[in-house]
Tab-separated table of C-alpha atoms and ligand atoms in Angstrom:
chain	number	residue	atom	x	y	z
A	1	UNK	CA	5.572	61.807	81.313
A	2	UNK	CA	8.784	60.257	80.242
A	3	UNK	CA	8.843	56.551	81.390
A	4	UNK	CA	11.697	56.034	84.079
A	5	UNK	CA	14.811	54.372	82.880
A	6	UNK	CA	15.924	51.104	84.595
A	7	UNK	CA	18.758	49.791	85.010
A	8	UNK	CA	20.316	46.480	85.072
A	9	UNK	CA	23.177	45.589	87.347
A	10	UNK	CA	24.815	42.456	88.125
A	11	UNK	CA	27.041	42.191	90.869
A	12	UNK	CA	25.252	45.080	93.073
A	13	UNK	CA	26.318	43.850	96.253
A	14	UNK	CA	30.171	44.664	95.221
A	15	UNK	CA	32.287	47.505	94.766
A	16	UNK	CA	31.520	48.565	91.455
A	17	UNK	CA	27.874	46.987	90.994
A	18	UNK	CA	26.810	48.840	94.355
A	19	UNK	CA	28.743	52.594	93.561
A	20	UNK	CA	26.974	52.325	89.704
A	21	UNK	CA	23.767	51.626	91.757
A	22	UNK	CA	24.681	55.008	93.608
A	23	UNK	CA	25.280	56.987	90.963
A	24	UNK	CA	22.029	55.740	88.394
A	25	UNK	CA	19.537	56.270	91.309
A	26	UNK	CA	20.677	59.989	92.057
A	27	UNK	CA	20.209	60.388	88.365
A	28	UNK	CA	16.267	58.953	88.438
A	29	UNK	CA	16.855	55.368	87.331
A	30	UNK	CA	14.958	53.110	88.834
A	31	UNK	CA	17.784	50.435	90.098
A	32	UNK	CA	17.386	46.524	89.993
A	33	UNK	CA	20.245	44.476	91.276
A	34	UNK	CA	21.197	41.078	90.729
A	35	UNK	CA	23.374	39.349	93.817
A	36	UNK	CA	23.263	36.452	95.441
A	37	UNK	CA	26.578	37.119	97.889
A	38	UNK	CA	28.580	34.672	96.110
A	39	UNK	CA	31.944	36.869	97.159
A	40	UNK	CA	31.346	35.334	100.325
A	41	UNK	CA	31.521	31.753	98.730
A	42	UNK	CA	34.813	32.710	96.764
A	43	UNK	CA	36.691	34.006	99.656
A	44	UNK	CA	34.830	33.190	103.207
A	45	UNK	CA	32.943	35.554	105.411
A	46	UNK	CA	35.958	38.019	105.158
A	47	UNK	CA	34.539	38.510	101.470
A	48	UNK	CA	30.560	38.678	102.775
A	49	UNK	CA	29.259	41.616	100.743
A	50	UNK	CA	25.346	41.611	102.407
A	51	UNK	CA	26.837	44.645	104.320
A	52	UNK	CA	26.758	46.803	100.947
A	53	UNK	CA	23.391	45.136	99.743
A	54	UNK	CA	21.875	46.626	103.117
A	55	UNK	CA	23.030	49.645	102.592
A	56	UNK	CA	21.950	49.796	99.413
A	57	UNK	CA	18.523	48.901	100.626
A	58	UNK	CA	18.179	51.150	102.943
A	59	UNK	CA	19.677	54.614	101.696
A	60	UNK	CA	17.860	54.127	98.022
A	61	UNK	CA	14.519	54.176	97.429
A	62	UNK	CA	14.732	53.080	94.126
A	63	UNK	CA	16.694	49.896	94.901
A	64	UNK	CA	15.550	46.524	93.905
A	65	UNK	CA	17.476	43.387	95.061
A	66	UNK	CA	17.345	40.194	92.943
A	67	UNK	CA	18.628	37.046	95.040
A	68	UNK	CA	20.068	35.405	91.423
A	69	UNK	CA	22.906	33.638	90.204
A	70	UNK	CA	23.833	34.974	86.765
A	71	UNK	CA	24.217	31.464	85.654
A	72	UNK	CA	20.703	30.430	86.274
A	73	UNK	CA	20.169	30.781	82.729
A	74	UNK	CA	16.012	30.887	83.153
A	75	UNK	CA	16.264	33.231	85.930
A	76	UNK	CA	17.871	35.571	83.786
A	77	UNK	CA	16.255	35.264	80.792
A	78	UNK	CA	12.693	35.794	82.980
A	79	UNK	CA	14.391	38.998	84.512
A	80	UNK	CA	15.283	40.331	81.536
A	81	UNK	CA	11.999	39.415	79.769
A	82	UNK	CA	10.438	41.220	82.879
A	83	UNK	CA	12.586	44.409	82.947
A	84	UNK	CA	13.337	45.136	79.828
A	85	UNK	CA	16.157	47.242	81.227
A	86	UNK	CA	17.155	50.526	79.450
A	87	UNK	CA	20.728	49.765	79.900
A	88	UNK	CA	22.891	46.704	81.924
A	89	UNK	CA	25.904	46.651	83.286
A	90	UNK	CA	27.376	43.798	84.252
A	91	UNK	CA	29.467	43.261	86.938
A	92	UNK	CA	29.298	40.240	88.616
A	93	UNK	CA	32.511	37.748	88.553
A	94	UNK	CA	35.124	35.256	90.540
A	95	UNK	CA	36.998	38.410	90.736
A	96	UNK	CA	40.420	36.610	91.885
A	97	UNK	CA	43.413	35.161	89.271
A	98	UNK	CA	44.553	32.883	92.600
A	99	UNK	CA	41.587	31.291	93.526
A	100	UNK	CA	40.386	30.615	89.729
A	101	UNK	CA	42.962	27.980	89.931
A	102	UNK	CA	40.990	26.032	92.582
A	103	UNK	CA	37.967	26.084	91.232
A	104	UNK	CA	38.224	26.480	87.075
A	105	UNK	CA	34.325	25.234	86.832
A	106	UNK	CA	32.778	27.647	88.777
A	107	UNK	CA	34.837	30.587	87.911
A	108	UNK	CA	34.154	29.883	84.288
A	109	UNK	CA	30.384	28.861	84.288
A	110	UNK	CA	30.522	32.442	86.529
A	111	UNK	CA	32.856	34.759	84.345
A	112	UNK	CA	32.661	33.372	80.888
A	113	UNK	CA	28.810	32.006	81.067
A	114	UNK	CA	26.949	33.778	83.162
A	115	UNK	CA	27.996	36.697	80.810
A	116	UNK	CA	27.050	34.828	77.916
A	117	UNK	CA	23.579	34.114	79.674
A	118	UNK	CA	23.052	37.874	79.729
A	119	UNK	CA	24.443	38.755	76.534
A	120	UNK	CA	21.628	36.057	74.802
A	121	UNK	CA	19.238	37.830	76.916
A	122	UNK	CA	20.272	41.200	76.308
A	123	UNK	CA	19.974	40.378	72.495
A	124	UNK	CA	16.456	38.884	73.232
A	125	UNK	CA	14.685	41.259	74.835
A	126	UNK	CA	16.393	44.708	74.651
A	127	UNK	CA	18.763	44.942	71.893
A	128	UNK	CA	19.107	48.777	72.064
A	129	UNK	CA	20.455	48.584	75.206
A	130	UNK	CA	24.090	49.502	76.176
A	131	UNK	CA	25.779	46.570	77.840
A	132	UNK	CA	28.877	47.690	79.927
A	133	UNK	CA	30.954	44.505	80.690
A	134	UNK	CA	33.601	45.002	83.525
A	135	UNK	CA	36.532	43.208	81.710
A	136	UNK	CA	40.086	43.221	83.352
A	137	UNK	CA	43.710	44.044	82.553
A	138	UNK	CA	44.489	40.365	82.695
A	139	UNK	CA	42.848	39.770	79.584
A	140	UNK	CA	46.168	40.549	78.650
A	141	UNK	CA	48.083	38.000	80.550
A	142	UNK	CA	51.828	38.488	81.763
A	143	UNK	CA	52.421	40.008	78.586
A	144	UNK	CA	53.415	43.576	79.517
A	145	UNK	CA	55.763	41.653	81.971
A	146	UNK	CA	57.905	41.764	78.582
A	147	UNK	CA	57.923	45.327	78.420
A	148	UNK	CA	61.245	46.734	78.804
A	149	UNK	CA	61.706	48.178	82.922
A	150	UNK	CA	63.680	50.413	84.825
A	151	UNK	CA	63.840	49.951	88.315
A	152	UNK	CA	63.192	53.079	90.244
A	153	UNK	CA	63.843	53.713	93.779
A	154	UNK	CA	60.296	52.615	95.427
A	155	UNK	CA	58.654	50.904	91.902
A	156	UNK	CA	59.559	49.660	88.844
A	157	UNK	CA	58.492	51.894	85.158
A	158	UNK	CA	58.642	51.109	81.662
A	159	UNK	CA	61.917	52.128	80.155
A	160	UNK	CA	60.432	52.106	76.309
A	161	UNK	CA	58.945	55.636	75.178
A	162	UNK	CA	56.212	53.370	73.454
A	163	UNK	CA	54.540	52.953	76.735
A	164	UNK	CA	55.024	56.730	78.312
A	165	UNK	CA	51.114	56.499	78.167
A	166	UNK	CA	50.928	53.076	79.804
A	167	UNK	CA	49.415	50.204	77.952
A	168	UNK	CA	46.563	50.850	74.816
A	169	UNK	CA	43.516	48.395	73.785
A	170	UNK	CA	46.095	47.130	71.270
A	171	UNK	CA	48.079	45.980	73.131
A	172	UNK	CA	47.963	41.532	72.341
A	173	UNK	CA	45.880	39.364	74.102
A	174	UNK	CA	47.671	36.346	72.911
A	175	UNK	CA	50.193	33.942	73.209
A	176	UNK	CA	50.925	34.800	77.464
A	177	UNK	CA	50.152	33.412	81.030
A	178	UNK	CA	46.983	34.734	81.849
A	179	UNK	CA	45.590	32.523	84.808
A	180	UNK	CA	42.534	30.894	84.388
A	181	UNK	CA	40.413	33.729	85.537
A	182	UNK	CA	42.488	35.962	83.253
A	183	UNK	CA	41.145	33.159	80.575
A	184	UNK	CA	37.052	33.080	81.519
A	185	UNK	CA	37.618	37.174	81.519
A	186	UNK	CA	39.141	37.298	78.100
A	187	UNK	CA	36.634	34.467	76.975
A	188	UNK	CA	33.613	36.718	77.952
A	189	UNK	CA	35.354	40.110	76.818
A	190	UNK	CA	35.599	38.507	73.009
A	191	UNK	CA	31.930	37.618	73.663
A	192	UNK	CA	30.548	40.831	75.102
A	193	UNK	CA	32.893	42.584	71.659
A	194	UNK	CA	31.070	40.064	69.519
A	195	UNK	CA	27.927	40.317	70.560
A	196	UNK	CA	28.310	44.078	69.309
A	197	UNK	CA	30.496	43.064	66.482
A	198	UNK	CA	28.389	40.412	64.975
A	199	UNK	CA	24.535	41.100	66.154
A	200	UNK	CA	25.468	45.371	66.534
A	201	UNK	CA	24.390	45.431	70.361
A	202	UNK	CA	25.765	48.358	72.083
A	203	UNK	CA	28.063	46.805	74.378
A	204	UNK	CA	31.909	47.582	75.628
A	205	UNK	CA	34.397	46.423	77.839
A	206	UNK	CA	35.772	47.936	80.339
A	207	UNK	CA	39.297	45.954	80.994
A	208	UNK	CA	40.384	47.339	84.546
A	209	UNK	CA	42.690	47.776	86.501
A	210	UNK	CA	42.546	48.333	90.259
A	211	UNK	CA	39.434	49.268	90.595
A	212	UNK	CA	38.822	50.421	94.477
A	213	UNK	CA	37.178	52.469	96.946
A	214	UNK	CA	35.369	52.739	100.062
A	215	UNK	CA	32.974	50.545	99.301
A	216	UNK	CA	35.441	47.146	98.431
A	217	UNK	CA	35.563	43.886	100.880
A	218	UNK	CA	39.022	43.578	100.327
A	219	UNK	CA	40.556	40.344	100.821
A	220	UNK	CA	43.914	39.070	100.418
A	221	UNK	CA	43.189	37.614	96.908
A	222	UNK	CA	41.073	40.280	95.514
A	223	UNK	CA	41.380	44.402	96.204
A	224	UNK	CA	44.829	44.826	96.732
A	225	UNK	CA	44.517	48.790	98.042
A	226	UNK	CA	41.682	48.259	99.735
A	227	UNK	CA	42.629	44.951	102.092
A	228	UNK	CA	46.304	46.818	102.280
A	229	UNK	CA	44.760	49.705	104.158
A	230	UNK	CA	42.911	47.650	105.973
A	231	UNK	CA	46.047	45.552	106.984
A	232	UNK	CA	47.507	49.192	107.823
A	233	UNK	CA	44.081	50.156	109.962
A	234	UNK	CA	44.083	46.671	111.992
A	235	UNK	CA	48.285	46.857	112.099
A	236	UNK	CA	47.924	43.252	110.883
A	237	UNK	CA	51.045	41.942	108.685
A	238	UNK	CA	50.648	42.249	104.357
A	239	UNK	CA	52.402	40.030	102.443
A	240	UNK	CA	54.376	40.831	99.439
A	241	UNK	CA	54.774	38.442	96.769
A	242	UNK	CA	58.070	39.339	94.790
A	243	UNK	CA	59.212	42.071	93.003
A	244	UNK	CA	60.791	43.754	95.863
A	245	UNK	CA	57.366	45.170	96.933
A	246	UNK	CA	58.044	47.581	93.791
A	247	UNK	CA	55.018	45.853	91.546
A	248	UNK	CA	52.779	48.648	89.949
A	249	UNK	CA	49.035	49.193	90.212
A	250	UNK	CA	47.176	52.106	88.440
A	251	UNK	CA	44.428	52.419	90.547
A	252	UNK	CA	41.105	54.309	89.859
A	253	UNK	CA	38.076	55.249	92.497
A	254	UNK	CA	34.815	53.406	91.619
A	255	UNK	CA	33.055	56.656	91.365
A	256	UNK	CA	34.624	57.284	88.468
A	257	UNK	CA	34.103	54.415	87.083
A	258	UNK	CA	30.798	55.074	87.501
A	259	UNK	CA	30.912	58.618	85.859
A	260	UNK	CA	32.735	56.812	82.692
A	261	UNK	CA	29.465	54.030	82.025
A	262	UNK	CA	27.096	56.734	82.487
A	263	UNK	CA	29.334	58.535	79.716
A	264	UNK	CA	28.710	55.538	77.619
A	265	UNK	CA	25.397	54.548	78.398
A	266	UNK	CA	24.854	58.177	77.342
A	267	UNK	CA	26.042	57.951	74.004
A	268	UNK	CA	27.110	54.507	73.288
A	269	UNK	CA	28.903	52.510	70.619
A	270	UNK	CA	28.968	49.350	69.357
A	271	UNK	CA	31.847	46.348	70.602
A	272	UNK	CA	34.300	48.459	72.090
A	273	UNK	CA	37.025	48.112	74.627
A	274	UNK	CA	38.599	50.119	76.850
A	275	UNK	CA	41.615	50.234	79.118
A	276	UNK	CA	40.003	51.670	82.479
A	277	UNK	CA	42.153	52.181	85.424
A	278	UNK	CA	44.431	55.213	87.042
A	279	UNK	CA	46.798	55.684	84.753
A	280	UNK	CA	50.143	56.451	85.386
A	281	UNK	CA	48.978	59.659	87.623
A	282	UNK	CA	47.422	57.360	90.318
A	283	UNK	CA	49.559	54.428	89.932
A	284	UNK	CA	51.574	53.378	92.948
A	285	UNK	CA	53.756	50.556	94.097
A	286	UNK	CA	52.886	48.242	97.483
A	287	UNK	CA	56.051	50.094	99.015
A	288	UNK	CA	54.456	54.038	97.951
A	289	UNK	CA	51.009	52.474	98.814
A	290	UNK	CA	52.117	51.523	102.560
A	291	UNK	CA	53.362	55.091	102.463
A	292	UNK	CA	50.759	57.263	101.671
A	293	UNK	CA	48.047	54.726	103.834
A	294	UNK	CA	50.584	55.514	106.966
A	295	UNK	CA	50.024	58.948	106.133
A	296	UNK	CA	46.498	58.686	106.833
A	297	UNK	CA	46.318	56.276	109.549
A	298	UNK	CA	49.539	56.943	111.575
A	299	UNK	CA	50.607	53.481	111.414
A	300	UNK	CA	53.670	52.158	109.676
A	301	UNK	CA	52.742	49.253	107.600
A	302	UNK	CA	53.418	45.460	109.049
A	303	UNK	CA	54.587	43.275	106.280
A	304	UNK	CA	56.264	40.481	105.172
A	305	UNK	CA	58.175	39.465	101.878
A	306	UNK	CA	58.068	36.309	100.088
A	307	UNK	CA	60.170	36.008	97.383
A	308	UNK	CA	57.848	33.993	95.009
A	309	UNK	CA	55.830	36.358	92.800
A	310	UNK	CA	52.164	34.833	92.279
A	311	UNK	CA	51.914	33.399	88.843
A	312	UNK	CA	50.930	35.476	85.762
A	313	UNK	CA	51.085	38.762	88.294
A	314	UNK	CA	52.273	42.198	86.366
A	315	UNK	CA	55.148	43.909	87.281
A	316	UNK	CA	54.196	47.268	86.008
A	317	UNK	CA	50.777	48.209	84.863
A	318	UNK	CA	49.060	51.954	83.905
A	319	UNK	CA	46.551	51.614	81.474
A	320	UNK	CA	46.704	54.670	78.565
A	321	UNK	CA	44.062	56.499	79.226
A	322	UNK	CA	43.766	58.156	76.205
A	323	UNK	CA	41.071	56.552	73.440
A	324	UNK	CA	38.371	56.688	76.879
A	325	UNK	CA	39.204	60.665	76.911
A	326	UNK	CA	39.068	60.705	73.021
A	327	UNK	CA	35.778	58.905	72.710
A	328	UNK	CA	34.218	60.493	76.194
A	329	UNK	CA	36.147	64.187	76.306
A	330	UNK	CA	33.986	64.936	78.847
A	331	UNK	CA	35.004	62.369	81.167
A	332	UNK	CA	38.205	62.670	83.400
A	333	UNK	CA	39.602	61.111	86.368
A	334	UNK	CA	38.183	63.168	89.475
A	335	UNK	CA	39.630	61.487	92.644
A	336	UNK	CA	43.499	61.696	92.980
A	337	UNK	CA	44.845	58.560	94.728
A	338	UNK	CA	45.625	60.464	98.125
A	339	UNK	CA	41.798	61.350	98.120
A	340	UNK	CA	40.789	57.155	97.036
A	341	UNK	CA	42.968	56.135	99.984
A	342	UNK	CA	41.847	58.698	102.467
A	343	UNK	CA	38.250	57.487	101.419
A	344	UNK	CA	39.515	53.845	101.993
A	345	UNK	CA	40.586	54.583	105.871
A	346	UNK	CA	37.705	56.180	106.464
A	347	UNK	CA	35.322	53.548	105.074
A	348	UNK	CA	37.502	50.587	107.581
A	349	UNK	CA	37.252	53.369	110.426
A	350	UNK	CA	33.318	53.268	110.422
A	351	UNK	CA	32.904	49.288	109.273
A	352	UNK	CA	34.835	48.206	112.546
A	353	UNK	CA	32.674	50.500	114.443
A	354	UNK	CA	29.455	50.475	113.117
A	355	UNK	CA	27.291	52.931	115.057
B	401	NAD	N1	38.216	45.511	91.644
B	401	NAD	C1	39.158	45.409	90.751
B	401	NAD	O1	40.301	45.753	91.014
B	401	NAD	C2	38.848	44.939	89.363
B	401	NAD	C3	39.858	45.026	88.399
B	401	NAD	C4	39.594	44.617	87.106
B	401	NAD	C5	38.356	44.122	86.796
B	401	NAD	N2	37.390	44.036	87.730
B	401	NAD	C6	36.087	43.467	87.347
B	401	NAD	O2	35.066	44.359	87.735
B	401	NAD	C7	33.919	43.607	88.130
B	401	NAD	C8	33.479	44.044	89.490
B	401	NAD	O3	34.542	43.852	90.404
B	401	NAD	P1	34.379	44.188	91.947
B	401	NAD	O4	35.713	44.574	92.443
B	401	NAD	O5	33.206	45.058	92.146
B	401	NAD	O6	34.074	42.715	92.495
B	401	NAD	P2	33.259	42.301	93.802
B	401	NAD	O7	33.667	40.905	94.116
B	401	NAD	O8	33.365	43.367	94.843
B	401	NAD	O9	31.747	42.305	93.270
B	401	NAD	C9	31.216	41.292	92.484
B	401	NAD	C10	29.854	40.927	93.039
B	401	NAD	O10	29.304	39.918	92.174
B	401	NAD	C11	28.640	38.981	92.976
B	401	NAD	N3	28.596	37.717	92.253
B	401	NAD	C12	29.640	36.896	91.984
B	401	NAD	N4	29.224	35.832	91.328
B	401	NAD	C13	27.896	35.960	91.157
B	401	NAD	C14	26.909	35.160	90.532
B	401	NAD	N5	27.216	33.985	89.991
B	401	NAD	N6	25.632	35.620	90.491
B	401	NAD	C15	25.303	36.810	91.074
B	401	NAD	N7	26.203	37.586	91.695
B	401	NAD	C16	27.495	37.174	91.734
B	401	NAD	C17	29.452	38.900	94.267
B	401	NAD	O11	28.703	38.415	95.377
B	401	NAD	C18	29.896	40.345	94.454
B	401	NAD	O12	29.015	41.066	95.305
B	401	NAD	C19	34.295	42.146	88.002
B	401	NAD	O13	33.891	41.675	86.761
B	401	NAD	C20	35.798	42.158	88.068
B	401	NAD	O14	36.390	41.067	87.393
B	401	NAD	C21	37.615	44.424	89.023
């Protein structure tokens, strides 16, 4: 009999940790997640993600939960030693560009560390193993902020034919405001690329941008679509910072995220990078966002408008799509962004009335 495959994944507890948990289980993997509810330190019971690692406990058998810190360095090193997982992927972080900037230590021993602490484990003991490392868009800083723009009646586009396709891995890294997080991200996306670079370990990054679903604890700071809808569900007030409300997200549903690591875990390559996100198709502005959650929920959205953009924040942003669907041809988007933020309302429906 073939030995089962196991898989390694940090952050399990969150959105994208706990739907890759989801979607490895229903294919036979035997799951082992690393947590240890730190979301819930970052942004205050509002951000408490033991809901998800519950749920994950109880609807899959094959469900491990690891109470760890990804920068206990030991810790990890004994759980890889133990597992010896067939593949990782790695998505624990201080998720939020705001609150990096009050507290730069732990959101760097977190983002930048903690990945290195898996990457030297990784290398250790299971070197064939494809490491997925959720990266982020803001590896990029403000720079596309100096993409030429037209505004448009509800959002601002690009007005340069260069970027009909949205914005490609080449796109610099350099030499623009990228927030601190923005900085720990970019200085464990060069390590996650080196490690496959320089020691030839399977690894990529995926640099994201919204990444959301039914499954997020969207807070203020972190999850735009999915603490908007809630705002919309609850009829509480959403603030806009700047831009005229017209600021553009490309967002893309978890799931498929999911369905694009198993694509690479499948047949992976060595330090790569990807731009993973919506694209334009299922990009929207906060103004066409408030929209099509009203649709859904009934409610007009409550909001206010400050006029002070937060720092570093992107105008415009729809990742190109493009060198995924040329390495992974199989892969595709599958969930339009009416169907994400249907899910989204549904998932706050049931969570304030648990049955
Ligand atoms: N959601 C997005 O829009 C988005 C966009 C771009 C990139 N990303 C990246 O994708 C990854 C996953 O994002 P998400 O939205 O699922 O975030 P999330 O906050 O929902 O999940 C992250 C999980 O990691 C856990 N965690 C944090 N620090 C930890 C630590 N030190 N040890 C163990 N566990 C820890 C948290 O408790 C949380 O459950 C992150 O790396 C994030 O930067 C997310």
């Amino acid at each position: 009999m073939k030995p089962k495959q196991v898989l390694l994944v940090t952050g399990s507890s969150g959105l994208i940790g706990s739907e890759v948990c989801g979607f490895f289980a229903q294919l036979g993997f035997d799951i082992h997640g690393v947590d240890n509810n730190q979301r819930a330190v970052f942004f205050g019971p509002a951000g408490d993600t033991r809901w998800n690692q519950r749920r994950l406990e109880q609807s899959l058998p094959a469900f491990h939960h690891h109470e760890l810190d990804i920068r206990d360095r030991a810790g990890v090193g004994r759980l890889l030693a133990e597992l010896r997982p067939t593949a990782i992927v790695h998505a624990a972080a201080q998720p939020s560009h705001d609150r990096a900037a009050d507290i730069p230590f732990d959101d760097f021993d977190v983002n930048a560390v903690g990945t290195l602490n898996l990457l030297v484990a990784a290398r250790q003991h299971c070197p064939e193993s494809p490491f997925v490392y959720l990266s982020t868009n803001k590896v990029y800083g403000d720079r596309p902020n100096t993409i030429k723009l037209k505004e448009l009646a509800t959002r601002w586009d690009y007005d340069d034919p260069a970027y009909a396709h949205g914005i490609s891995e080449n796109f610099s890294i350099d030499q623009s405001k990228h927030s601190l997080f923005g900085a720990s991200k970019a200085a464990a996306d060069i390590l996650a690329q080196e490690y496959g670079r320089y020691f030839n370990l399977p690894t990529c990054c995926l640099r994201g941008g919204c990444l959301t679903g039914p499954n997020h604890s969207g807070v203020e700071l972190h999850g735009f679509l999915s603490y908007l809808v809630k705002c919309n569900v609850e009829q509480k007030e959403y603030r806009i910072f700047g831009y005229k409300g017209k600021q553009v997200r490309d967002n893309i549903h978890a799931e498929d995220v999911a369905r694009f690591i198993h694509a690479f875990i499948s047949a992976p390559r060595a330090g790569e990078v990807y731009n993973l996100g919506g694209g334009r198709d299922n990009s929207c502005s906060l103004l066409e966002a408030f929209t099509l959650a009203q649709e859904f929920t009934g409610h007009p959205q409550k909001y206010t408008y400050l006029d002070q953009a937060r720092a570093g924040d992107h105008i415009c942003y729809y990742s190109d799509l493009r060198k995924m669907q040329a390495h992974y041809p199989q892969w595709s988007i599958t969930k339009s962004l009416r169907q994400t933020v249907k899910e989204i309302v549904e998932a706050w429906h049931r969570r304030q009335t648990p049955s």
